[in-house]
Amino acid sequence: MNRGYIFLTLIFFIASRAFSQVDSTEVEPKRNTIILAGIYGNNANYYGQTAEQKLPYFLNNAALSLKNGLFFSVGSYKLINAGGPLISELDLTAGLEQQIAKNFNGTIAYSRSFFAKNSPLLGAANENTISASLAYDLNFIKTGFNTYYAFGTQTDLFLSFTASKAINLGSISKEKDFISFEPGLELVGGTLHYLEEYIVKRDRNTMPNNPNPPPRDQNYTITRDASSFNMISYNMNFLLGYNRKNYLLEGAWQVSSLGKNVSDTQQKPRSFFNLSFYYQF
């Protein structure tokens, strides 16, 4: 759903396949495609986590997919209520997706992110991300295993497992369109250096628009072991889409519960909503 912020490239490859009928047995030949997208999100999240302040955003993205499996994308985020420059984050991505066997695909990608100064985004400590993903479609359910190695000011490793089911709810306009519904589960684990970086910046009062800056003479002690690997979040995702031959209008709802070792404050389950429009050439 975001690069949960989970990685723009994977989102657009999922989106690029949503334009064909869910239950269709016809296989279209591979071709070069361009996908343009506009997305509104009610709150930026990073693997199911959020910053202390709510950060709604607009995301614009363009992705080029070549028939040999290479893909490239560029995306820009604008945080609506954080002020600052016109672009809050710029992401450049390149990668390769290949079919390993029937219904079994693999993807590798590299993404370079550029953040505005003193960005309030949790992921701002890691400007680079290398990802590798395996996806297997069992027909009755789609599963995926994803690895993300993020590095920059800090270094972190994330692993996620996904399972979802795509359902065709029928057509409105004489089978020229269809309505899709896809519930899914995502489990995310990883290290926490990025979060420690965020906490230190916040406590030093270097975050923009900090509503509750701490006293400058107050000392802070971080007790969490940022190098340990912990469960980060448990996420339920629900996608509802209106699909035509060349475009997709989709609403997405995500409910996230954090692992017990993640947050420095007692956070209740969080809810996120995205509204997205994709157009494929």
XYZ file of C-alpha atoms in Angstrom:
281
model
C 0.000 0.000 0.000
C 2.673 2.712 0.325
C 6.369 1.982 0.471
C 4.130 1.020 3.327
C 6.124 3.068 2.419
C 6.675 -0.569 1.176
C 8.507 0.083 -1.988
C 7.089 1.905 -4.928
C 8.376 -0.457 -7.557
C 6.529 -3.479 -6.205
C 3.317 -1.488 -5.952
C 3.485 -0.539 -9.593
C 4.171 -4.073 -10.750
C 1.157 -5.254 -8.816
C -0.842 -2.410 -10.335
C 0.329 -3.183 -13.863
C -1.233 -6.636 -13.648
C -4.536 -5.390 -12.313
C -5.735 -4.186 -15.703
C -6.502 -7.701 -16.955
C -9.493 -9.721 -15.795
C -8.880 -11.483 -12.501
C -10.389 -14.755 -13.707
C -9.295 -14.545 -17.342
C -7.347 -17.447 -18.826
C -6.077 -15.388 -21.751
C -2.377 -14.556 -21.440
C -1.322 -11.327 -23.111
C 2.139 -11.177 -24.721
C 4.689 -9.097 -22.875
C 5.137 -5.544 -24.100
C 6.662 -2.265 -23.018
C 4.316 -0.322 -20.747
C 4.214 3.036 -18.997
C 2.142 3.544 -15.862
C 1.306 6.961 -14.428
C -0.166 7.162 -10.955
C -1.509 9.663 -8.470
C -2.074 8.596 -4.865
C -3.487 10.329 -1.805
C -2.695 8.834 1.606
C -4.168 9.957 4.925
C -0.925 9.248 6.805
C 2.590 8.245 5.740
C 3.677 4.929 7.206
C 6.894 2.951 7.205
C 6.283 -0.799 7.464
C 3.101 -0.109 9.434
C 4.633 2.589 11.661
C 4.027 6.312 11.778
C 5.797 9.416 12.955
C 4.366 11.172 16.012
C 2.595 13.739 13.857
C 0.051 12.757 11.240
C 1.512 13.139 7.751
C -1.055 12.985 4.917
C 0.569 13.123 1.495
C 0.206 13.187 -2.268
C 2.355 10.857 -4.372
C 2.949 11.175 -8.118
C 4.734 8.336 -9.898
C 5.754 7.279 -13.398
C 6.975 3.736 -14.126
C 8.400 2.205 -17.307
C 8.290 -1.596 -17.670
C 10.155 -3.219 -20.551
C 9.116 -6.568 -22.005
C 12.504 -8.053 -21.077
C 11.672 -7.528 -17.385
C 13.634 -4.350 -16.676
C 11.697 -1.541 -14.997
C 12.343 2.030 -13.896
C 10.268 4.437 -11.843
C 10.375 7.925 -10.397
C 8.080 9.089 -7.619
C 7.680 12.265 -5.588
C 5.941 12.709 -2.241
C 4.499 15.952 -0.932
C 3.608 16.017 2.761
C 0.472 18.125 2.969
C 0.749 19.570 6.483
C 4.524 19.567 7.059
C 5.362 22.726 5.106
C 8.803 22.956 3.551
C 9.742 22.390 -0.101
C 7.426 21.320 -2.900
C 8.892 17.790 -2.897
C 9.237 16.105 0.512
C 10.781 12.917 -0.907
C 11.972 11.868 -4.350
C 12.468 8.174 -5.183
C 14.348 6.755 -8.180
C 14.088 3.012 -8.756
C 15.486 0.453 -11.196
C 15.069 -3.302 -11.173
C 14.413 -6.580 -12.933
C 11.424 -8.911 -12.738
C 11.532 -12.418 -14.200
C 9.307 -15.483 -14.296
C 11.163 -18.334 -12.600
C 8.510 -20.989 -13.195
C 4.784 -21.153 -13.860
C 3.049 -18.739 -11.445
C 6.394 -18.066 -9.733
C 8.111 -14.684 -10.180
C 11.225 -13.053 -8.768
C 12.104 -9.357 -8.530
C 15.239 -7.454 -7.572
C 15.440 -3.669 -7.356
C 17.462 -0.719 -6.107
C 15.899 2.546 -4.956
C 17.602 5.849 -4.126
C 15.609 8.325 -2.059
C 16.212 12.035 -1.558
C 14.600 13.581 1.517
C 13.964 17.197 2.413
C 16.170 18.605 5.174
C 15.103 17.502 8.678
C 12.443 15.255 7.168
C 9.847 13.983 9.690
C 9.559 10.695 7.781
C 10.690 7.601 9.684
C 12.631 6.221 6.731
C 14.748 9.335 6.209
C 17.772 7.703 7.884
C 18.028 5.187 5.028
C 18.349 6.753 1.595
C 19.133 3.507 -0.246
C 17.112 0.316 -0.483
C 17.988 -2.960 -2.190
C 15.069 -5.364 -2.411
C 14.521 -8.941 -3.518
C 11.107 -10.562 -3.743
C 9.597 -13.928 -4.609
C 5.906 -14.216 -5.483
C 3.965 -17.436 -5.977
C 0.370 -17.576 -7.206
C -1.390 -20.704 -5.943
C -4.557 -19.694 -7.839
C -6.636 -19.672 -4.663
C -4.108 -17.407 -2.885
C -1.076 -15.286 -3.758
C 1.954 -15.402 -1.481
C 5.144 -13.375 -1.386
C 8.408 -13.210 0.529
C 10.278 -9.901 0.426
C 13.680 -8.780 1.682
C 14.729 -5.135 2.003
C 18.239 -3.978 2.875
C 18.145 -0.258 3.678
C 21.268 1.806 4.246
C 22.349 5.424 4.529
C 22.837 7.223 7.836
C 21.793 3.919 9.412
C 21.631 0.326 8.185
C 18.583 -1.920 8.533
C 17.203 -5.209 7.275
C 13.498 -5.925 6.793
C 11.715 -9.147 5.891
C 8.041 -9.486 5.058
C 5.625 -12.254 4.192
C 2.410 -11.497 2.314
C -0.675 -13.518 1.461
C -3.692 -12.234 -0.447
C -6.669 -13.352 -2.508
C -7.879 -11.482 -5.610
C -11.648 -11.687 -6.132
C -13.585 -10.557 -9.205
C -16.863 -8.997 -8.018
C -18.285 -8.683 -11.524
C -18.778 -6.110 -14.247
C -20.789 -2.900 -14.489
C -20.494 -2.129 -18.204
C -21.004 -5.299 -20.291
C -17.709 -6.899 -19.270
C -15.671 -3.871 -20.382
C -14.704 -3.394 -16.754
C -14.648 -5.303 -13.494
C -14.612 -4.623 -9.781
C -11.842 -6.293 -7.820
C -11.510 -6.942 -4.115
C -8.290 -8.201 -2.559
C -7.940 -8.844 1.178
C -4.446 -9.617 2.393
C -2.145 -10.185 5.349
C 1.397 -8.885 5.765
C 3.890 -9.752 8.521
C 6.965 -7.517 8.811
C 10.115 -8.018 10.863
C 13.353 -6.080 10.973
C 15.969 -4.090 12.854
C 15.352 -0.656 14.350
C 18.308 1.662 13.686
C 16.127 3.947 11.544
C 13.729 4.367 14.472
C 16.510 5.211 16.907
C 17.758 7.862 14.483
C 14.266 9.356 14.356
C 13.957 9.376 18.170
C 17.331 11.084 18.609
C 16.459 13.765 16.046
C 13.093 14.329 17.684
C 14.511 14.567 21.190
C 17.190 16.998 20.032
C 14.376 19.182 18.738
C 15.579 19.032 15.117
C 12.284 17.794 13.653
C 10.204 20.367 11.758
C 6.850 21.347 13.253
C 7.498 19.443 16.472
C 4.317 20.166 18.493
C 5.896 19.213 21.836
C 9.607 20.068 21.808
C 11.429 18.652 24.857
C 13.384 20.865 27.279
C 16.858 21.466 25.874
C 18.522 20.402 29.129
C 16.607 17.128 29.382
C 18.614 13.917 28.900
C 17.287 10.883 27.050
C 18.362 7.278 27.378
C 17.636 4.768 24.623
C 17.232 1.299 26.070
C 16.097 -0.643 22.980
C 18.628 -2.892 21.235
C 18.438 -1.484 17.715
C 20.582 -4.305 16.330
C 18.186 -7.079 17.324
C 15.667 -8.472 14.852
C 12.062 -8.099 16.010
C 8.552 -8.283 14.654
C 7.736 -4.774 13.509
C 4.118 -4.917 12.408
C 1.144 -7.119 11.610
C -0.885 -5.638 8.766
C -4.281 -6.373 7.278
C -4.886 -4.874 3.827
C -8.125 -4.482 1.882
C -8.054 -3.285 -1.751
C -11.188 -2.356 -3.700
C -10.643 -1.428 -7.340
C -12.567 -0.370 -10.427
C -10.684 -1.747 -13.436
C -10.842 -0.792 -17.108
C -8.533 -1.799 -19.956
C -6.147 1.122 -19.419
C -6.830 2.434 -15.938
C -7.485 1.447 -12.349
C -9.189 3.448 -9.590
C -8.487 1.874 -6.223
C -9.223 2.466 -2.573
C -7.006 0.748 -0.002
C -7.430 0.340 3.741
C -4.649 -0.938 5.999
C -4.860 -1.770 9.697
C -1.490 -2.167 11.450
C -0.601 -3.466 14.882
C 2.980 -2.906 16.031
C 5.295 -5.426 17.625
C 5.807 -4.968 21.366
C 9.490 -3.961 21.010
C 9.002 -1.338 18.305
C 7.440 1.793 19.710
C 8.877 4.019 22.424
C 5.292 5.030 23.206
C 2.204 2.883 23.709
C 0.641 2.955 20.255
C -2.763 1.496 19.498
C -3.427 -0.191 16.129
C -3.216 2.339 13.302
C -5.494 2.700 10.322
C -4.412 4.013 6.908
C -6.415 4.877 3.813
C -5.128 5.437 0.265
C -6.993 6.518 -2.849
C -5.083 5.757 -6.057
C -5.477 6.261 -9.799
C -3.279 4.343 -12.276
C -3.226 4.786 -16.044
C -1.359 2.368 -18.296
C -0.138 3.104 -21.822
